[in-house]
């Protein structure tokens, strides 16, 4: 939608003392605004932030219209992108994390205003003509030529090449899409669902601090008291069924009836999103057809590594076929375990049983205790682990620094600077790691400012802003995060920082081996689930029928076809699957990344994960390029042959390394 804005990969998976703050001879810190932007000292500052961004962008548009040299066109375009991104990214982060309602509201208004301005930019033919001129200039550097090509393609994604009537309609649809996505995600936060459980004894004591006590009147033995009848009050508990807590409850609830209630409720909200999603699918489909594509999936994928829905589907169906035998074996093992534990030899395995019995099986096999595991991962030690990792791999120091007055949005926020001994500061991180009411409910990454060359002597920290960081093609963006998950499971890495919060003892190697073993126990089931999610995403945004489609029926059919589990009629978990908005037709990219990352880990990192040589290869051949280099070239340069495969005009990952790691291949 944001044709001039290379989209960042916003959502990424997650999961002693705090780092020392250097204060000796520190200069006095002046008051600033949110994220260091002086405009954002107050909520109303977002209005001025937008005003100034629009004013500067219009100056640059006028400059570009004068047809300066090709390098100057690209430089000015990049500054427009940087200027507009500063507002968009700040507003998005604020909307999702700021505890002050006024800040959130003003950020929402700012986001809508700047998106409206984007439509003006994306339909400006002076910009389009200038970019086409620059793209044809063979004297540009390779990176500048790539920037020109992507700018032209991104402008065309906004419909600038259409006739006026179609372009007007495309702009209307773009605004509708933004608003529908917002409505969808707002509903997820405001309607998490809950179940009330009576009596209180059905909830284990160890979970009481996660639930809210409630009471109800029940008929009982009555007594006369001042002429009135008293009822006995029964205590129960209310379980919130938001995604971040539901899985934990399902894992710990021994009562099958309670598990079923929590599962059904948690997978049946928000109901309003059924209609919102129908509208979003229809609006995206109309938009894609205006652009000359058969479906939104085809529109979304034409500039990715995959290049088409057909390539993505061939990859997903291959993965589904490969993983099915082992996933079926895991399902049968869980079912047999349930039958043994319940004493019901013919008992069926239900979806609400999965989390509970898989955890019991892991605990029984590996003697795991989640509280013991957690004791070795207090937050300060985890941050220390990041410090050790970047120093070992990249020779970069990682320090917590003070926040200026007004810079932070919450007292829990930490500011980190990454400093290279010869390259000076490389960039800054804000860490907001604790959950709270009203905050975005899942682990996520938000860009605030991208790196860019401002002049021959000045560089805006962290490349062209247009290619900075995660502003890469969608199906490449999640590769680094998947790669570093392997680091998080490697004992050679864990022993450097995972220490007991009270004794300081290093995490035992046997405990880590048990954790890894438990992780692998039902890995095929989890992989199958991710394939199913990706198939749902592709199907919903694929070619549409003239009469419309029932998303609940589509999801149910795909679950029956591509998983080992039954579908619970009436549930619709996909109505709070936020990736349908920000990753529409792109969820498969997580599986691409998983395959790429596994190959990189095995061939580049596994032998000596913390060496400077490993870090040098990762940085210079992989991480530092952002979107400035073709991802296929990056992968081949880093690993050599055998990490990607050509398929019907697109690129898919080689799955050999992943299959070997998960023992999916038949011997």
XYZ file of C-alpha atoms in Angstrom:
667
model
C 0.000 0.000 0.000
C 2.693 2.482 0.916
C 4.260 2.581 -2.497
C 7.145 4.820 -1.469
C 7.725 2.936 1.750
C 9.653 -0.316 1.785
C 7.659 -2.213 4.394
C 9.521 -3.373 7.486
C 8.827 -6.840 8.876
C 6.996 -5.622 11.923
C 6.292 -8.919 13.671
C 8.944 -11.237 14.580
C 8.843 -14.220 16.898
C 10.120 -13.918 20.170
C 10.318 -15.218 23.094
C 22.718 -10.819 38.406
C 22.368 -7.057 37.219
C 21.279 -4.945 34.342
C 23.910 -3.840 31.901
C 26.003 -1.095 33.399
C 24.999 2.455 32.545
C 28.059 4.532 31.848
C 27.641 7.842 33.685
C 31.189 9.013 34.300
C 31.725 12.453 32.771
C 28.489 12.016 30.843
C 27.217 15.201 29.211
C 23.974 16.611 30.520
C 21.015 15.177 28.683
C 18.626 17.731 27.240
C 14.904 17.217 27.279
C 13.582 15.746 24.068
C 10.428 14.141 22.776
C 9.258 10.594 22.250
C 11.902 8.439 20.491
C 14.203 11.479 20.421
C 11.941 13.499 18.100
C 11.620 17.006 19.510
C 8.103 17.393 18.083
C 6.787 14.593 20.279
C 7.110 16.241 23.675
C 3.314 16.262 23.857
C 0.590 14.229 22.141
C -0.378 17.217 19.984
C 3.193 17.229 18.684
C 2.185 14.490 16.270
C 0.204 17.131 14.345
C 3.317 19.284 13.844
C 5.350 16.165 13.065
C 2.999 15.405 10.178
C 2.867 19.042 9.047
C 6.650 19.305 8.837
C 6.985 15.934 7.096
C 4.442 16.978 4.457
C 6.063 20.397 4.005
C 9.564 18.940 3.523
C 8.288 16.178 1.242
C 6.497 18.713 -0.982
C 9.734 20.724 -1.263
C 11.514 17.579 -2.392
C 8.723 16.708 -4.849
C 9.110 20.136 -6.458
C 12.861 19.629 -6.642
C 12.437 16.225 -8.302
C 9.930 17.669 -10.775
C 12.757 19.890 -12.067
C 14.520 16.709 -13.277
C 17.884 17.006 -11.522
C 20.596 14.395 -12.104
C 19.708 10.739 -11.595
C 21.737 10.404 -8.350
C 19.973 13.490 -6.988
C 16.554 12.068 -7.923
C 17.297 8.895 -5.963
C 18.755 10.852 -3.042
C 15.706 13.110 -2.853
C 13.323 10.185 -3.176
C 15.146 8.445 -0.353
C 14.805 11.535 1.813
C 11.068 11.624 1.139
C 10.854 7.980 2.159
C 12.880 8.693 5.285
C 10.802 11.736 6.207
C 7.463 9.988 5.791
C 8.686 6.779 7.446
C 9.726 8.742 10.529
C 6.088 9.665 11.096
C 4.547 6.346 10.068
C 6.932 4.210 12.121
C 6.718 6.433 15.199
C 2.942 6.540 15.033
C 2.672 2.757 14.679
C 4.971 2.118 17.634
C 3.118 4.672 19.734
C -0.293 3.232 18.846
C 0.753 -0.230 19.973
C 2.750 0.523 23.106
C 2.066 3.923 24.660
C 0.103 3.795 27.930
C -1.248 7.349 27.516
C -4.554 7.287 25.618
C -4.053 10.827 24.282
C -0.710 9.861 22.728
C -2.314 6.774 21.171
C -5.193 8.784 19.733
C -2.913 11.468 18.275
C -0.619 8.812 16.824
C -3.632 7.179 15.164
C -4.686 10.507 13.630
C -1.121 11.135 12.468
C -0.959 7.713 10.856
C -4.166 8.313 8.938
C -3.062 11.796 7.791
C 0.341 10.666 6.589
C -1.216 7.705 4.792
C -3.552 10.083 2.989
C -0.506 12.150 1.981
C 1.138 9.000 0.696
C -1.661 8.644 -1.814
C -0.746 12.091 -3.149
C 2.898 11.023 -3.451
C 2.030 7.699 -4.994
C -0.070 9.364 -7.694
C 2.390 12.138 -8.527
C 3.418 11.707 -12.168
C 6.384 14.069 -11.822
C 7.906 11.647 -9.340
C 7.068 8.679 -11.551
C 8.682 10.241 -14.657
C 11.801 11.151 -12.688
C 12.193 7.655 -11.284
C 11.773 6.118 -14.751
C 14.484 8.488 -16.027
C 16.807 7.467 -13.211
C 16.159 3.767 -13.735
C 17.349 4.071 -17.350
C 20.605 5.786 -16.325
C 23.362 3.186 -16.666
C 25.885 5.436 -14.907
C 24.194 4.936 -11.518
C 25.773 2.623 -8.984
C 24.288 -0.857 -8.750
C 22.567 0.015 -5.467
C 21.138 3.259 -6.878
C 19.835 1.393 -9.946
C 18.203 -1.158 -7.667
C 16.668 1.673 -5.637
C 15.276 3.267 -8.807
C 13.794 -0.043 -9.968
C 12.123 -0.719 -6.634
C 10.827 2.840 -6.385
C 9.249 2.489 -9.828
C 7.749 -0.913 -8.967
C 6.446 0.376 -5.644
C 4.849 3.394 -7.273
C 3.140 1.075 -9.763
C 1.863 -1.006 -6.843
C -0.068 2.111 -5.889
C -1.615 2.297 -9.367
C 0.140 5.356 -10.781
C 0.140 3.747 -14.226
C -3.663 3.439 -14.256
C -6.146 5.725 -15.971
C -7.530 8.517 -13.715
C -10.816 6.742 -12.961
C -9.124 3.498 -11.938
C -6.481 5.376 -9.971
C -9.117 7.221 -7.960
C -10.800 3.917 -7.163
C -7.448 2.343 -6.227
C -6.812 5.186 -3.770
C -10.246 4.715 -2.202
C -9.601 0.996 -1.829
C -6.154 1.611 -0.311
C -7.664 3.791 2.395
C -10.391 1.215 3.024
C -7.751 -1.523 3.374
C -5.813 0.497 5.960
C -8.959 1.143 7.975
C -10.112 -2.504 7.808
C -6.697 -3.719 8.972
C -6.836 -1.326 11.893
C -10.359 -2.389 12.803
C -9.358 -6.056 12.626
C -6.351 -5.599 14.909
C -8.207 -3.337 17.322
C -10.913 -5.984 17.721
C -8.258 -8.562 18.635
C -7.042 -6.377 21.482
C -10.418 -5.175 22.751
C -12.233 -8.535 22.555
C -9.866 -11.220 23.894
C -12.714 -13.326 25.289
C -13.017 -15.006 28.677
C -14.601 -17.983 30.413
C -15.989 -18.160 33.919
C -15.164 -21.378 35.735
C -17.096 -22.694 38.759
C -16.248 -23.981 41.240
C -12.837 -22.446 41.961
C -11.414 -25.888 42.741
C -11.284 -26.662 39.008
C -8.364 -24.229 38.635
C -5.031 -25.467 40.111
C -3.677 -23.270 42.900
C -0.458 -22.574 40.985
C -2.580 -20.723 38.411
C -4.625 -18.588 40.772
C -2.431 -15.515 40.295
C -3.153 -15.600 36.548
C -6.946 -15.477 36.933
C -9.500 -13.157 38.490
C -11.766 -14.371 41.297
C -15.514 -14.072 40.703
C -18.588 -14.992 42.715
C -22.128 -16.063 41.987
C -25.196 -16.581 44.103
C -26.468 -20.128 44.371
C -29.492 -21.490 46.172
C -28.461 -23.073 49.454
C -29.234 -23.455 53.059
C -30.860 -20.165 54.043
C -31.280 -18.463 57.322
C -33.452 -15.683 58.613
C -31.375 -12.570 59.198
C -33.200 -9.387 60.044
C -36.172 -10.604 58.064
C -34.207 -11.294 54.816
C -32.970 -14.485 53.117
C -29.240 -14.825 52.422
C -27.846 -16.874 49.527
C -24.581 -18.751 49.610
C -21.929 -17.255 47.301
C -19.825 -19.638 45.259
C -16.301 -18.656 44.248
C -15.008 -19.200 40.747
C -12.371 -17.795 38.424
C -12.468 -15.826 35.173
C -9.891 -16.924 32.597
C -8.942 -14.394 29.955
C -8.521 -16.168 26.626
C -6.147 -13.773 24.871
C -3.566 -15.636 22.757
C -0.617 -14.868 25.021
C -2.241 -16.563 28.025
C -4.554 -19.183 26.506
C -1.760 -21.587 25.573
C -0.369 -21.478 29.104
C -3.763 -22.286 30.583
C -4.409 -25.152 28.198
C -1.027 -26.567 29.151
C -1.771 -26.586 32.871
C -5.483 -27.396 33.198
C -6.129 -31.046 34.146
C -9.927 -30.691 33.815
C -10.856 -31.571 30.208
C -14.158 -29.713 30.445
C -12.422 -26.498 31.497
C -9.837 -26.921 28.749
C -12.591 -27.327 26.169
C -14.416 -24.214 27.364
C -11.229 -22.135 27.265
C -10.200 -23.485 23.844
C -13.596 -22.946 22.232
C -13.991 -19.448 23.631
C -10.421 -18.426 22.792
C -10.857 -19.631 19.226
C -14.258 -17.987 18.740
C -13.339 -14.325 19.260
C -13.558 -11.680 18.083
C -16.707 -12.614 16.212
C -16.874 -9.173 14.609
C -13.724 -9.962 12.641
C -15.551 -12.525 10.513
C -17.283 -9.637 8.753
C -14.188 -7.406 8.824
C -12.116 -10.153 7.220
C -14.721 -10.754 4.510
C -14.589 -7.040 3.660
C -10.779 -7.013 3.727
C -10.564 -9.996 1.373
C -13.068 -8.453 -1.037
C -11.389 -5.029 -0.948
C -7.920 -6.425 -1.508
C -9.227 -8.583 -4.336
C -10.844 -5.616 -6.104
C -7.647 -3.610 -5.639
C -5.516 -6.408 -7.104
C -7.812 -6.778 -10.097
C -7.605 -3.039 -10.754
C -3.845 -3.537 -10.884
C -4.256 -6.265 -13.495
C -3.789 -9.331 -11.270
C -6.050 -12.335 -10.802
C -5.845 -12.193 -7.006
C -4.383 -10.267 -4.125
C -1.916 -13.116 -3.595
C -0.645 -12.717 -7.167
C -0.374 -8.932 -6.696
C 1.418 -9.283 -3.375
C 3.897 -11.920 -4.505
C 4.984 -10.768 -7.946
C 8.029 -8.876 -6.595
C 9.078 -11.490 -4.012
C 11.510 -14.377 -4.288
C 8.590 -16.762 -4.835
C 7.189 -14.515 -7.578
C 3.749 -16.188 -7.747
C 1.083 -17.991 -5.694
C 1.668 -21.130 -7.771
C 5.288 -21.303 -6.588
C 4.272 -20.725 -2.969
C 1.563 -23.390 -3.123
C 3.928 -25.918 -4.707
C 6.377 -25.286 -1.852
C 3.695 -25.548 0.846
C 2.162 -28.710 -0.612
C 5.598 -30.311 -0.841
C 6.264 -29.409 2.790
C 2.830 -30.701 3.830
C 3.475 -34.043 2.141
C 6.959 -34.400 3.637
C 5.920 -33.608 7.204
C 2.657 -35.594 7.287
C 4.021 -39.073 8.180
C 5.967 -37.847 11.196
C 3.166 -35.523 12.296
C 0.752 -38.465 12.174
C 3.143 -40.519 14.297
C 3.301 -37.709 16.860
C -0.495 -37.431 16.903
C -0.828 -41.160 17.538
C 1.730 -40.991 20.349
C -0.179 -38.155 22.058
C -3.492 -40.008 21.614
C -2.072 -43.211 23.097
C -0.618 -41.289 26.025
C -4.002 -39.653 26.708
C -5.762 -43.015 26.590
C -3.284 -44.456 29.066
C -3.549 -41.514 31.457
C -7.336 -41.250 31.267
C -8.013 -44.962 31.389
C -10.177 -44.669 28.269
C -8.738 -47.114 25.698
C -10.905 -45.711 22.905
C -10.770 -42.053 23.904
C -10.345 -39.526 21.089
C -7.702 -36.815 21.057
C -9.221 -33.345 20.841
C -7.557 -30.038 19.896
C -7.888 -28.732 23.473
C -5.886 -31.745 24.648
C -2.746 -30.987 22.660
C -1.034 -28.443 24.905
C -1.861 -30.364 28.101
C -0.739 -33.836 27.082
C 2.304 -32.776 25.063
C 3.559 -30.883 28.103
C 2.932 -33.916 30.318
C 4.814 -36.116 27.866
C 7.745 -33.727 27.652
C 7.874 -33.415 31.425
C 7.703 -37.180 31.930
C 10.386 -37.894 29.332
C 12.809 -35.129 30.233
C 11.827 -34.338 33.840
C 11.343 -30.689 32.990
C 10.073 -28.077 35.405
C 9.269 -24.712 33.835
C 10.060 -22.821 37.054
C 13.536 -24.375 37.186
C 14.179 -23.467 33.554
C 12.981 -19.910 34.142
C 15.342 -19.497 37.100
C 18.295 -19.526 34.690
C 16.828 -16.855 32.413
C 16.125 -13.705 34.445
C 15.730 -10.711 32.157
C 19.039 -9.046 33.093
C 20.937 -12.197 32.180
C 19.135 -12.476 28.853
C 20.180 -8.924 28.006
C 23.691 -9.841 29.071
C 23.451 -12.703 26.588
C 22.704 -10.249 23.784
C 25.735 -8.236 24.839
C 27.995 -11.274 24.739
C 26.573 -12.399 21.399
C 27.195 -9.140 19.527
C 30.636 -8.704 21.073
C 31.695 -12.253 20.215
C 30.310 -12.276 16.688
C 30.757 -8.718 15.512
C 33.251 -7.092 17.875
C 30.523 -4.619 18.800
C 29.894 -3.375 22.322
C 26.344 -3.306 23.608
C 25.634 -0.780 26.358
C 22.584 0.513 28.099
C 22.518 4.319 28.002
C 20.318 6.843 29.797
C 17.106 7.999 28.182
C 16.602 11.721 27.829
C 13.611 13.265 29.611
C 10.575 12.704 27.387
C 12.266 10.130 25.146
C 10.663 7.069 26.722
C 7.012 6.070 26.748
C 7.207 3.868 29.849
C 9.586 3.463 32.826
C 10.346 -0.151 31.818
C 11.904 0.892 28.488
C 15.660 0.391 28.088
C 17.824 2.165 25.503
C 20.786 0.298 24.052
C 23.593 1.623 21.868
C 25.676 -0.643 19.620
C 29.215 0.710 19.244
C 31.974 -0.493 16.933
C 35.565 0.354 17.926
C 36.450 1.725 14.460
C 33.037 2.530 12.951
C 31.610 4.415 15.951
C 27.939 3.973 16.892
C 26.061 1.598 14.601
C 22.547 2.115 15.946
C 20.200 2.169 18.899
C 17.592 -0.195 20.295
C 14.653 0.469 22.571
C 13.656 -2.610 24.558
C 10.101 -2.656 25.935
C 9.933 -6.217 27.174
C 7.145 -6.428 29.738
C 3.462 -6.932 29.035
C 0.864 -4.436 30.235
C -2.736 -3.569 29.587
C -3.328 -1.921 26.225
C 0.067 -2.887 24.830
C 0.440 -4.868 21.608
C -0.169 -8.471 22.774
C 2.528 -10.330 20.829
C 6.288 -10.047 20.485
C 7.081 -7.577 17.731
C 9.760 -5.385 16.182
C 9.051 -1.844 15.048
C 11.457 0.283 13.045
C 11.778 3.912 14.131
C 14.525 5.217 11.886
C 16.459 3.534 9.076
C 20.091 4.046 8.203
C 20.937 6.195 5.164
C 23.805 8.096 3.583
C 23.007 11.790 4.060
C 26.178 13.173 2.448
C 29.755 12.167 1.699
C 30.684 12.764 5.326
C 27.424 12.212 7.220
C 25.529 8.986 7.816
C 22.172 8.602 9.511
C 22.465 5.620 11.762
C 21.978 2.450 12.030
C 22.445 2.336 3.109
C 19.599 4.025 1.379
C 16.807 4.254 3.956
C 14.669 2.526 1.358
C 16.756 -0.635 1.852
C 17.614 -0.280 5.523
C 17.334 -3.131 7.998
C 14.326 -5.347 7.368
C 13.127 -3.353 4.333
C 13.680 -6.347 2.118
C 11.433 -8.596 0.060
C 8.844 -10.215 2.288
C 10.027 -13.809 1.990
C 13.573 -12.930 3.068
C 12.803 -10.684 6.039
C 12.431 -13.314 8.767
C 15.665 -15.171 7.984
C 17.915 -13.451 10.578
C 15.431 -13.932 13.419
C 15.079 -17.625 12.582
C 18.849 -18.012 12.394
C 19.393 -16.511 15.816
C 16.811 -18.848 17.330
C 19.416 -21.566 16.720
C 21.845 -19.526 18.786
C 19.312 -19.394 21.600
C 19.210 -23.209 21.794
C 22.958 -23.885 21.566
C 24.651 -24.731 24.858
C 27.890 -23.026 23.816
C 25.902 -19.795 23.659
C 23.659 -20.413 26.678
C 26.537 -21.191 29.027
C 27.911 -17.671 28.488
C 24.928 -15.982 30.149
C 22.214 -18.377 31.417
C 22.883 -18.306 35.139
C 20.693 -18.996 38.151
C 19.087 -15.815 39.427
C 20.137 -16.447 43.054
C 23.180 -18.761 43.018
C 24.818 -17.556 39.806
C 25.360 -21.171 38.715
C 25.631 -21.743 34.966
C 22.710 -23.636 33.468
C 23.519 -27.382 33.522
C 24.279 -28.943 30.150
C 21.926 -31.851 30.867
C 19.069 -29.418 31.451
C 19.690 -27.757 28.079
C 19.870 -31.177 26.411
C 16.492 -31.986 27.953
C 15.062 -28.654 26.776
C 16.289 -29.308 23.233
C 14.919 -32.847 23.358
C 11.533 -31.593 24.503
C 11.538 -28.944 21.768
C 12.111 -31.618 19.133
C 9.489 -34.018 20.515
C 6.571 -32.592 18.565
C 8.437 -30.476 16.051
C 6.641 -32.066 13.096
C 3.273 -31.147 14.614
C 4.382 -27.539 15.008
C 5.793 -27.418 11.473
C 2.553 -28.860 10.150
C 0.642 -26.132 11.985
C 2.766 -23.417 10.351
C 2.199 -24.957 6.914
C -1.545 -24.974 7.633
C -1.462 -21.293 8.658
C 0.391 -20.409 5.447
C -2.106 -22.361 3.334
C -5.006 -20.549 5.015
C -3.352 -17.202 4.252
C -2.690 -18.125 0.606
C -6.199 -19.490 0.081
C -8.051 -16.576 1.664
C -6.213 -14.065 -0.523
C -6.104 -16.274 -3.611
C -8.551 -16.295 -6.500
C -12.131 -15.552 -5.452
C -15.458 -16.961 -6.569
C -18.179 -14.647 -7.824
C -20.445 -15.555 -4.904
C -17.886 -15.054 -2.150
C -16.591 -17.680 0.238
C -17.146 -18.761 3.819
C -13.805 -18.286 5.578
C -14.802 -20.610 8.415
C -15.490 -23.422 5.945
C -12.208 -22.766 4.098
C -10.200 -22.947 7.307
C -12.006 -26.085 8.463
C -11.382 -27.849 5.129
C -7.694 -26.944 5.076
C -7.261 -28.172 8.625
C -8.789 -31.526 7.773
C -6.647 -31.851 4.635
C -3.296 -30.688 5.958
C -3.159 -31.474 9.675
C -3.574 -34.576 11.781
C -6.123 -32.837 14.020
C -9.884 -32.385 13.876
C -11.575 -29.039 13.472
C -13.946 -27.855 16.206
C -17.129 -26.717 14.497
C -18.110 -23.128 15.183
C -14.603 -21.958 16.078
C -12.728 -19.427 13.970
C -9.192 -18.920 15.308
C -8.287 -17.037 12.139
C -10.259 -13.980 13.271
C -7.401 -13.086 15.578
C -4.585 -14.154 13.297
C -3.103 -10.669 12.875
C -0.688 -11.829 10.173
C -3.624 -11.816 7.759
C -3.422 -8.032 7.839
C 0.297 -7.249 7.887
C 1.450 -10.393 6.054
C -1.501 -10.881 3.708
C -0.535 -13.731 1.335
C 2.946 -13.631 2.872
C 2.818 -15.868 5.925
C 4.675 -18.575 3.998
C 7.755 -16.359 4.404
C 8.280 -17.728 7.919
C 8.720 -21.187 6.403
C 11.062 -19.836 3.741
C 13.089 -18.250 6.524
C 13.116 -21.432 8.574
C 14.589 -23.363 5.642
C 17.146 -20.673 4.776
C 18.179 -20.243 8.410
C 18.628 -23.960 9.019
C 20.963 -24.237 6.026
C 22.945 -21.150 7.100
C 23.243 -22.480 10.643
C 24.463 -25.892 9.565
C 26.956 -24.644 6.957
C 28.220 -21.362 8.439
C 27.535 -21.164 12.161
C 27.212 -24.584 13.769
C 30.909 -25.453 13.915
C 31.925 -22.288 15.788
C 28.858 -20.096 16.395
C 30.540 -17.374 18.466
C 33.711 -16.803 16.443
C 34.586 -13.468 14.864
C 35.076 -15.301 11.550
C 31.480 -16.542 11.699
C 30.298 -13.051 12.591
C 32.327 -11.477 9.784
C 30.703 -13.795 7.231
C 27.214 -13.100 8.599
C 27.710 -9.357 8.665
C 29.531 -8.713 5.386
C 27.807 -11.311 3.223
C 24.334 -11.261 4.773
C 23.172 -8.730 7.331
C 24.739 -5.472 6.184
C 23.049 -5.418 2.783
C 19.445 -5.047 3.948
C 17.397 -4.846 0.763
C 20.209 -3.323 -1.324
C 21.199 -6.640 -2.879
C 19.167 -9.434 -4.448
C 18.382 -11.984 -1.715
C 19.230 -14.931 -3.972
C 22.682 -13.423 -4.520
C 23.075 -12.852 -0.771
C 22.173 -16.449 0.047
C 24.374 -17.956 -2.651
C 27.284 -15.714 -1.696
C 26.977 -16.649 1.967
C 26.364 -20.371 1.709
C 27.185 -21.406 -1.838
C 24.969 -23.639 -3.928
C 22.202 -25.747 -2.453
C 20.288 -23.197 -0.384
C 17.741 -22.180 -3.028
C 15.994 -23.884 -5.940
C 14.435 -22.438 -9.082
C 10.771 -23.317 -9.504
C 8.439 -22.172 -12.302
C 9.974 -18.715 -12.578
C 10.337 -18.219 -8.837
C 12.663 -19.274 -6.045
C 11.963 -21.708 -3.218
C 14.251 -22.795 -0.384
C 16.035 -26.107 -0.492
C 14.398 -28.123 2.296
C 17.159 -30.707 2.744
C 18.789 -29.150 5.820
C 15.472 -28.658 7.597
C 14.361 -32.208 6.812
C 17.656 -33.591 8.094
C 17.429 -31.588 11.301
C 13.847 -32.740 11.893
C 14.518 -36.291 10.677
C 11.755 -36.082 8.093
C 13.536 -37.811 5.259
C 13.119 -41.552 4.837
C 16.332 -43.550 5.057
